[in-house]
PDB file of C-alpha atoms in Angstrom:
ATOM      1  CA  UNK A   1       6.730  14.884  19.984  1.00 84.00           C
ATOM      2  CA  UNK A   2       6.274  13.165  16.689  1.00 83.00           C
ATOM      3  CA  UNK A   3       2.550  13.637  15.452  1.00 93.00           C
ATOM      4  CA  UNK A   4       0.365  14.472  12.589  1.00 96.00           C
ATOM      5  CA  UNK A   5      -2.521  16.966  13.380  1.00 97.00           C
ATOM      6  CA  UNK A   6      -5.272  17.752  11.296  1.00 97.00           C
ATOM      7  CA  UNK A   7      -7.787  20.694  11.699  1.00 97.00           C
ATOM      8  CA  UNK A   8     -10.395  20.975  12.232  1.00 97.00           C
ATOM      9  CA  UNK A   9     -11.354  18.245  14.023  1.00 97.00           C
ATOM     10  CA  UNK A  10     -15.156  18.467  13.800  1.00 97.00           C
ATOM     11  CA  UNK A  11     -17.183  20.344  11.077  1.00 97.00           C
ATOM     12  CA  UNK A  12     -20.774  20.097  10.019  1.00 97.00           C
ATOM     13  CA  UNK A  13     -21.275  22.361   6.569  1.00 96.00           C
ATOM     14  CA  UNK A  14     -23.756  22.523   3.599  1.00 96.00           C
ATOM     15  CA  UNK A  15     -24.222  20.837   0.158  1.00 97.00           C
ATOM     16  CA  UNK A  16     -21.593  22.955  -2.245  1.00 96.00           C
ATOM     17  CA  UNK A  17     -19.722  25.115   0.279  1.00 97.00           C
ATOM     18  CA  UNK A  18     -16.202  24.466  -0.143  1.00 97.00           C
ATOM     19  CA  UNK A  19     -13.981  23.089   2.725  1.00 97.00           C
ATOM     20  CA  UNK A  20     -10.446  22.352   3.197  1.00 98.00           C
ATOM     21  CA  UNK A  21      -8.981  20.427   5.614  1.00 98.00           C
ATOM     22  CA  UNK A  22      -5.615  20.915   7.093  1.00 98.00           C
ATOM     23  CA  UNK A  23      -3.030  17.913   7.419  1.00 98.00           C
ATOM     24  CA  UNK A  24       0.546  18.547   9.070  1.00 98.00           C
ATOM     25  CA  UNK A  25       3.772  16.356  10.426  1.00 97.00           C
ATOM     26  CA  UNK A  26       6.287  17.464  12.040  1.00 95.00           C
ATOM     27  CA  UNK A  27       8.594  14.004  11.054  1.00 93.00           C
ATOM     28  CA  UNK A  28       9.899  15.094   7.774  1.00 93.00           C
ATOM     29  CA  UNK A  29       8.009  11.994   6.438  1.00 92.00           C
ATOM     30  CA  UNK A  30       7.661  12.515   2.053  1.00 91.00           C
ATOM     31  CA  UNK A  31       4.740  10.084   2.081  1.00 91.00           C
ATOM     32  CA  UNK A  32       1.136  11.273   3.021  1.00 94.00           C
ATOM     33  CA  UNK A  33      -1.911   9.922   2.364  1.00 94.00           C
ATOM     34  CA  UNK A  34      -5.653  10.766   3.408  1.00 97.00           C
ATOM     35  CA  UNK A  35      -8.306   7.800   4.149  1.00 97.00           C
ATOM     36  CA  UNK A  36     -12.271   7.870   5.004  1.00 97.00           C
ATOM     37  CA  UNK A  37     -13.355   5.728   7.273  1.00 95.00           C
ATOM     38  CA  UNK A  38     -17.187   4.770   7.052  1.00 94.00           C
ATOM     39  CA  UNK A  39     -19.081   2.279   8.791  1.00 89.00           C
ATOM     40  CA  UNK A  40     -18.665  -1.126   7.268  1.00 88.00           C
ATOM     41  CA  UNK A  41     -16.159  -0.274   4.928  1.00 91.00           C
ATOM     42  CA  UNK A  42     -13.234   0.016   6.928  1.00 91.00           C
ATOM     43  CA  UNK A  43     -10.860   2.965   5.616  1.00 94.00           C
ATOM     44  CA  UNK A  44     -10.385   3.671   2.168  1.00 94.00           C
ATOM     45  CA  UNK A  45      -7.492   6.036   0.464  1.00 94.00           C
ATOM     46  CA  UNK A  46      -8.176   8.874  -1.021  1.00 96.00           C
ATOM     47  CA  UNK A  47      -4.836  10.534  -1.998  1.00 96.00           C
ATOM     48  CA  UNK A  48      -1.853  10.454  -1.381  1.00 93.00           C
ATOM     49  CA  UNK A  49       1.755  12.140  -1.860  1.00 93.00           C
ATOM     50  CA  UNK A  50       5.076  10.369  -2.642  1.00 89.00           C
ATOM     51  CA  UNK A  51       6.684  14.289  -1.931  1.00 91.00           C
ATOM     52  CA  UNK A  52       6.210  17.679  -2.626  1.00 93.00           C
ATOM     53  CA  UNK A  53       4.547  18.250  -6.039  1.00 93.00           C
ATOM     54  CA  UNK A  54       4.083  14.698  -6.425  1.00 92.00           C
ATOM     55  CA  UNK A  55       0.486  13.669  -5.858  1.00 95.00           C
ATOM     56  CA  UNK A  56      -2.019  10.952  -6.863  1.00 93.00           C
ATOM     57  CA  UNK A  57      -5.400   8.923  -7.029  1.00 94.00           C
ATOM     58  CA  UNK A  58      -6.281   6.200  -3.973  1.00 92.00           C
ATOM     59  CA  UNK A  59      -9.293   4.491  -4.144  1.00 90.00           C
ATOM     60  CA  UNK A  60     -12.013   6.730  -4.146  1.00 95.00           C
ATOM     61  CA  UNK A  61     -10.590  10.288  -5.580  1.00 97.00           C
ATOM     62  CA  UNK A  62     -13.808  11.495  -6.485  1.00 97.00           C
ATOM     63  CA  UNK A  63     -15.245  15.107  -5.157  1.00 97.00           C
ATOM     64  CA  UNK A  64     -11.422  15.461  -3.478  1.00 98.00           C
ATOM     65  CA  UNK A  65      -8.807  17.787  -4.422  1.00 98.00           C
ATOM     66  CA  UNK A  66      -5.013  17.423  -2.801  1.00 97.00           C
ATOM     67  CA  UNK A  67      -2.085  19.837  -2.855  1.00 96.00           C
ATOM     68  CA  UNK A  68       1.222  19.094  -1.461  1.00 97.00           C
ATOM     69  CA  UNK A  69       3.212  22.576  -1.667  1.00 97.00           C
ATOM     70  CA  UNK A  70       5.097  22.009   1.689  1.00 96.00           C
ATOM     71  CA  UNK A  71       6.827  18.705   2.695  1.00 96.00           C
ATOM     72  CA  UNK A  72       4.879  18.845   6.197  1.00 97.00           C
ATOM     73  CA  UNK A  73       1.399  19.710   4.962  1.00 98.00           C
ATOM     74  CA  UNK A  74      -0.877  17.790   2.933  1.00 98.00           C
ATOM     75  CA  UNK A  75      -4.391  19.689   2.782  1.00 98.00           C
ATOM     76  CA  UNK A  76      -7.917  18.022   1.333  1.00 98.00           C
ATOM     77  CA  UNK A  77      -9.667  20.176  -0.338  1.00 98.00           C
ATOM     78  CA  UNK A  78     -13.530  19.701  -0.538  1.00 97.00           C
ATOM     79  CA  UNK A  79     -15.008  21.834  -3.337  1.00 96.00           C
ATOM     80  CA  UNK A  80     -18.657  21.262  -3.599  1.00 97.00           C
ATOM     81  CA  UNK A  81     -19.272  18.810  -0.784  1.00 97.00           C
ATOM     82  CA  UNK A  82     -22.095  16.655  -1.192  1.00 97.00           C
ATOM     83  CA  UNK A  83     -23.981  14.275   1.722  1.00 97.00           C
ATOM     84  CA  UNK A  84     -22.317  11.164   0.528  1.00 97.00           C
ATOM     85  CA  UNK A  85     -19.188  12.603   2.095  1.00 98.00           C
ATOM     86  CA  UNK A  86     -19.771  12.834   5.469  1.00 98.00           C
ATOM     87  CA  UNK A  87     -17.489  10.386   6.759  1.00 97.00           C
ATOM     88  CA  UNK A  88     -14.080  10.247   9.465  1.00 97.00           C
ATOM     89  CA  UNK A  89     -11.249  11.056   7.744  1.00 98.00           C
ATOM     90  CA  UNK A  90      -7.492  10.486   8.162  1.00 98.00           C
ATOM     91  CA  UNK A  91      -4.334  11.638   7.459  1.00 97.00           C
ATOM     92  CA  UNK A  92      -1.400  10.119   7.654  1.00 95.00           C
ATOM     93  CA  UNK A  93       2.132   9.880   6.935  1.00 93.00           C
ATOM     94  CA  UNK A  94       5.472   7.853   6.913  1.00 87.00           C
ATOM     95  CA  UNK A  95       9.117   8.032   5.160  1.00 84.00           C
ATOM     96  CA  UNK A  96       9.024   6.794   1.820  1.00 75.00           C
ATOM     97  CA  UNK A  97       9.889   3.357   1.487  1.00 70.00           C
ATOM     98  CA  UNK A  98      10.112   2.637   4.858  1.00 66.00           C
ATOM     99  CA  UNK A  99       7.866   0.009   6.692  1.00 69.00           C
ATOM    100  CA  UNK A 100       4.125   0.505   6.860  1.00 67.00           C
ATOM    101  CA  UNK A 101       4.062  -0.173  10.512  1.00 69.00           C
ATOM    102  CA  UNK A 102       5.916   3.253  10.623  1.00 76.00           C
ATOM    103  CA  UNK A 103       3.148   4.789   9.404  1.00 85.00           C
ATOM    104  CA  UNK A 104       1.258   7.469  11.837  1.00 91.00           C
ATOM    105  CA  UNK A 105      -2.427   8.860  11.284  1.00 95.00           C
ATOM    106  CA  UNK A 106      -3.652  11.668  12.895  1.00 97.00           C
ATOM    107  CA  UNK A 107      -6.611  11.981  15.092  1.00 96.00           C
ATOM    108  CA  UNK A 108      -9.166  12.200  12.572  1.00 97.00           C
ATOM    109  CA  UNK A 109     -11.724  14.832  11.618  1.00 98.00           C
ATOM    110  CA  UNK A 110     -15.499  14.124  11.853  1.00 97.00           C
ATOM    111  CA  UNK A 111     -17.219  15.845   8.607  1.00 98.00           C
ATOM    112  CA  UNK A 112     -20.864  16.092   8.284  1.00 97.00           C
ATOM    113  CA  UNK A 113     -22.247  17.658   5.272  1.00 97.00           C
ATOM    114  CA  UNK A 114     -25.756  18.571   5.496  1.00 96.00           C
TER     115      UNK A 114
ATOM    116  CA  UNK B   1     -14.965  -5.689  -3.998  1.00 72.00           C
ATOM    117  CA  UNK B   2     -13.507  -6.006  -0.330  1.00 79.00           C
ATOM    118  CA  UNK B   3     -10.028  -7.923  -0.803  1.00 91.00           C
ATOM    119  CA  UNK B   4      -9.894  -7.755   3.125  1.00 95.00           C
ATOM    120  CA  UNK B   5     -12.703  -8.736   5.403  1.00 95.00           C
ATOM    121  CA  UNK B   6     -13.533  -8.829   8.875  1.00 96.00           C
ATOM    122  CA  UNK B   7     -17.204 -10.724   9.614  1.00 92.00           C
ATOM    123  CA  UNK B   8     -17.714  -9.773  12.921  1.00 95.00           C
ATOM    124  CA  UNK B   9     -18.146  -6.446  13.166  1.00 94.00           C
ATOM    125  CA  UNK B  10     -17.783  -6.647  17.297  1.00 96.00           C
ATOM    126  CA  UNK B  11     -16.404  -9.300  20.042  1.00 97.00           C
ATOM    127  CA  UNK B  12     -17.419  -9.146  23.558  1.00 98.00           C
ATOM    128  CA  UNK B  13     -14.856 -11.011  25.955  1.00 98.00           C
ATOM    129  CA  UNK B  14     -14.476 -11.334  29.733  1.00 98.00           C
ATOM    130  CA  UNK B  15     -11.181 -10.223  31.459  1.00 98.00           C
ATOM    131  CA  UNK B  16      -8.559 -12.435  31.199  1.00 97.00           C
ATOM    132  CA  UNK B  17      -9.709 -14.197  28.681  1.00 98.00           C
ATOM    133  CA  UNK B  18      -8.789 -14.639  24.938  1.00 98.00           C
ATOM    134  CA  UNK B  19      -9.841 -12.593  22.358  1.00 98.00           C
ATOM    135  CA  UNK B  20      -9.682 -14.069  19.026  1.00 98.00           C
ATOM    136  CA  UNK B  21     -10.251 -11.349  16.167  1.00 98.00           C
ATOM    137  CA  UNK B  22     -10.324 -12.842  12.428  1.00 98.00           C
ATOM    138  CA  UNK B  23      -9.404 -11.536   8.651  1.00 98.00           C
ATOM    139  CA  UNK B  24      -9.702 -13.012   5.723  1.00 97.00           C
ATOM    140  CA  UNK B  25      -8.183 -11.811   2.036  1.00 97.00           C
ATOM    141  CA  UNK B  26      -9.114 -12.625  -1.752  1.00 95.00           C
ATOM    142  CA  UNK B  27      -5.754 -11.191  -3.660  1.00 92.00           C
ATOM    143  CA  UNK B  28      -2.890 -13.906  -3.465  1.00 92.00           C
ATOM    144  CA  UNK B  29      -0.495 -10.487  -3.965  1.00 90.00           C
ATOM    145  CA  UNK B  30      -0.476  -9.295  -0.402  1.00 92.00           C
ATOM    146  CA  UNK B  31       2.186 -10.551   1.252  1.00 90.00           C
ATOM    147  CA  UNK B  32       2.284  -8.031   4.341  1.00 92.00           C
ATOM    148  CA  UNK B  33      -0.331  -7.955   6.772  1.00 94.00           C
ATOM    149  CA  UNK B  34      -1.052  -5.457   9.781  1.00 94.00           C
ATOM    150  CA  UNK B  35      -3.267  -5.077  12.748  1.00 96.00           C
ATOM    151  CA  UNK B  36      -4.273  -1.439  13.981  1.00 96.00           C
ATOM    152  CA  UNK B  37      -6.094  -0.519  17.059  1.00 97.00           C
ATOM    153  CA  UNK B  38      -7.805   2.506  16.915  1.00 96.00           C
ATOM    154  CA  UNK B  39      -9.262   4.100  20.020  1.00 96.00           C
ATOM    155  CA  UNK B  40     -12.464   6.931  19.578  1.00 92.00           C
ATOM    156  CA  UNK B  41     -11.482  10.056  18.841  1.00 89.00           C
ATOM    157  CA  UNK B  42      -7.795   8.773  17.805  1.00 93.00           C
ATOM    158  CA  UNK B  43      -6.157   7.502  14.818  1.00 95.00           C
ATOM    159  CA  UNK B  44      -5.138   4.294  13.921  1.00 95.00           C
ATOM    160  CA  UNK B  45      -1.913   3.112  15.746  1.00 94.00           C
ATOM    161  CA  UNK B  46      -0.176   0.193  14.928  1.00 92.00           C
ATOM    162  CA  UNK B  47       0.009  -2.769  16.916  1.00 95.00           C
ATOM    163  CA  UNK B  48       1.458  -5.942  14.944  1.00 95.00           C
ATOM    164  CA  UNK B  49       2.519  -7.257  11.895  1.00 93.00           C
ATOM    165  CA  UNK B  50       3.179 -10.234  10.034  1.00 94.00           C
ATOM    166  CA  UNK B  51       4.968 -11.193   6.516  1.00 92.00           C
ATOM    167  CA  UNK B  52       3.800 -13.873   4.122  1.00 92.00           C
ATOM    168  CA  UNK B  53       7.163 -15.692   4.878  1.00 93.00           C
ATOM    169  CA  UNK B  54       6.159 -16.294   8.431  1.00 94.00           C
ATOM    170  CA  UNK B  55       3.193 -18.070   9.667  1.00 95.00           C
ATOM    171  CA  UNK B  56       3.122 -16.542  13.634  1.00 97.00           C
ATOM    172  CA  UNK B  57       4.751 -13.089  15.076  1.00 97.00           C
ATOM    173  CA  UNK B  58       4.400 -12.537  18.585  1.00 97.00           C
ATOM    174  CA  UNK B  59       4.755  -9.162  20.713  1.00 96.00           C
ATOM    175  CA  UNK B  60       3.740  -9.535  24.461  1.00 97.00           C
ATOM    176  CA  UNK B  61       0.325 -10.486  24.940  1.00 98.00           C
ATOM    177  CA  UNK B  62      -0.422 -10.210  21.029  1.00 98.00           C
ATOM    178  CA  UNK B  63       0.106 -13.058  18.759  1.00 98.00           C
ATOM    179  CA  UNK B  64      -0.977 -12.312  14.837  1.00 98.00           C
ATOM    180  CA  UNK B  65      -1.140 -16.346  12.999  1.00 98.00           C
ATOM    181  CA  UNK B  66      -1.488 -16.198   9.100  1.00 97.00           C
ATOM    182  CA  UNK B  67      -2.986 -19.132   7.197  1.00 97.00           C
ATOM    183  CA  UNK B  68      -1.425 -18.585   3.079  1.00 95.00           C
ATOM    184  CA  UNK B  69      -3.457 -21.399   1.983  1.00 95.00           C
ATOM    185  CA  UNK B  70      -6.620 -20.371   3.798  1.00 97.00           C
ATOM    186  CA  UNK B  71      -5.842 -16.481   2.873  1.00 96.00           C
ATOM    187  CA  UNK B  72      -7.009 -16.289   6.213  1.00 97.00           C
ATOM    188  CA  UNK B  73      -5.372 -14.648   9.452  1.00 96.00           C
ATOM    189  CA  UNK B  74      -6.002 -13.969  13.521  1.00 98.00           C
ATOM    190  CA  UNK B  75      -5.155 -11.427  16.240  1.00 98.00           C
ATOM    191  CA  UNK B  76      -4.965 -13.486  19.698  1.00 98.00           C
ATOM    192  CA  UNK B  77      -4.826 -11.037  22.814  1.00 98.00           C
ATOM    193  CA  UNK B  78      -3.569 -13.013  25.734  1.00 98.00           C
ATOM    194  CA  UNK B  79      -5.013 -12.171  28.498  1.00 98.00           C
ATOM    195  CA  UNK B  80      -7.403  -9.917  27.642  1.00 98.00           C
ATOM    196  CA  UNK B  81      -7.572  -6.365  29.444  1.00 98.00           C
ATOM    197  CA  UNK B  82     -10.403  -3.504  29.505  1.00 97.00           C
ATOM    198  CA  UNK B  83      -7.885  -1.112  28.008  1.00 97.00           C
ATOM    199  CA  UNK B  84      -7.922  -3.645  24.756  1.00 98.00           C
ATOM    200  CA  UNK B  85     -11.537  -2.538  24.160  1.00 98.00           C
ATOM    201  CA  UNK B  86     -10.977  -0.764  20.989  1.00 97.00           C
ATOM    202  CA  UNK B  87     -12.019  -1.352  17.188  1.00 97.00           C
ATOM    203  CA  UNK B  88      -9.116  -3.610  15.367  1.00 98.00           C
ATOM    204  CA  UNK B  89      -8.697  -3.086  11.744  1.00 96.00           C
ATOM    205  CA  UNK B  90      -6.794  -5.808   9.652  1.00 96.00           C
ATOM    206  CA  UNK B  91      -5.229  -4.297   6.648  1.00 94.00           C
ATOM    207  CA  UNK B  92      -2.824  -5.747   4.253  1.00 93.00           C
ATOM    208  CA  UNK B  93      -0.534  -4.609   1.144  1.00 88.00           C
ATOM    209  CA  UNK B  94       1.776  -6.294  -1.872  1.00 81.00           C
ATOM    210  CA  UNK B  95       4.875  -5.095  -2.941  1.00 66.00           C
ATOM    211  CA  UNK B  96       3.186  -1.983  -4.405  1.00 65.00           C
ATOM    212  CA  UNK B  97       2.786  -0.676  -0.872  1.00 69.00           C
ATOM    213  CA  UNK B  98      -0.681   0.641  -0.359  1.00 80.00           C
ATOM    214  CA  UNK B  99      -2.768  -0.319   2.468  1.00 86.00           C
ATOM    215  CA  UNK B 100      -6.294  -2.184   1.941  1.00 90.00           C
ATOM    216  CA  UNK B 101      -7.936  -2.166   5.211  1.00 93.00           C
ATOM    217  CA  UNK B 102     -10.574  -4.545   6.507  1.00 95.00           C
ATOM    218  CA  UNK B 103     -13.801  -3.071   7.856  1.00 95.00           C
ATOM    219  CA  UNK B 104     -12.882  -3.261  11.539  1.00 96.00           C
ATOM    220  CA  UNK B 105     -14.052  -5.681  14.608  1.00 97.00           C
ATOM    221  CA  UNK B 106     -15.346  -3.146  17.676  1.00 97.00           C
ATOM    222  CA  UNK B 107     -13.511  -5.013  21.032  1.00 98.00           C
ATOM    223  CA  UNK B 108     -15.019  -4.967  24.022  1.00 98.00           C
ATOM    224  CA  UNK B 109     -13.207  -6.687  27.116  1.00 98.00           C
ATOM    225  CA  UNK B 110     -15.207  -6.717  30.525  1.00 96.00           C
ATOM    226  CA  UNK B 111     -14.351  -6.234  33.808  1.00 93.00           C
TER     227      UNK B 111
END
């Protein structure tokens, strides 16, 4: 089954403790991307990854870190979370230069930072 | 500044009836337009789309109607079911290919 899964899918940490959270496809898609999704602002893009090695700002980069090592995973990396990033986040993924409506997200992960 | 907008945040509609769910853009470059439905505890899956060459694209019970001049477009469901209740997020993109989402309409369709 085609899918992108992303672990965990629920966390609740503290101010500064450094997180990562895991983003995989099994598609063989190059492009990846991560969104947040917060009330009233719809989703915004992070990151996101044209292929392996190749990686680069969205719209709101800040306190985010991205690695793309592997063509199936796509990891964000939190390192010194802060309140303001509690949010839903979302990865997702598609072939490059294909359509957008090809694009598929994952199921989210719920991230409270205390 | 939000390029894509969605004022109402939610839409209540009775069973059977049609649900009208509205978007409106600033940037005269997007010229691609898409409607997800996003269930909770899912991601976003995609349900229609439309290009800037075509005014109305129809799938099933879904009809998506894009106004250039008005920078302005709709989502009509046809009847409308329970299992529609959902939030539906407009986003759109320009030849550069990135996605700018609206801020979501929360559906709810009653029995």
């Amino acid at each position: 089954e085609a899918q992108v899964t992303q672990n965990p899918r629920y966390l609740i940490t503290v101010t500064g403790k450094k997180l990562t959270v895991t983003c995989s496809q099994n598609m063989n898609h190059e492009y990846m991307s991560w969104y947040r999704q917060d009330p009233g602002l719809g989703l915004r893009q992070i990151y996101y990854s044209m292929n392996v090695e190749v990686t680069d700002k969205g719209d709101v980069p800040e306190g985010y870190k991205v690695s793309r090592k592997e063509k199936r995973n796509f990891p964000l990396i939190l390192e010194s979370p802060s309140p303001n990033q509690t949010s839903l986040y979302f990865c997702a993924s598609r072939i490059a230069g294909g359509q957008l409506y090809t694009q598929y997200f994952g199921p989210g992960t719920r991230l409270t930072v205390l | 500044d939000q390029q894509v907008k969605q004022n109402s945040p939610s839409l209540s509609v009775q069973e059977g009836r049609i649900s009208i769910l509205n978007c409106d853009y600033t940037n005269s470059m997007f010229d691609y337009f898409l409607w997800y439905k996003k269930y909770p505890a899912e991601g976003p899956t995609f349900l229609i789309s439309i290009s800037s060459i075509k005014d109305k694209n129809e799938d099933g019970r879904f009809t998506v109607f894009l106004n250039k001049s008005a920078k302005h477009l709709s989502l009509h469901i046809v009847p409308s079911q329970p299992g529609d209740s959902a939030v539906y997020f407009c986003a759109a993109t320009g030849s550069y290919g990135k996605l700018t989402f609206g801020q979501g309409t929360i559906l709810t369709v009653h029995p």
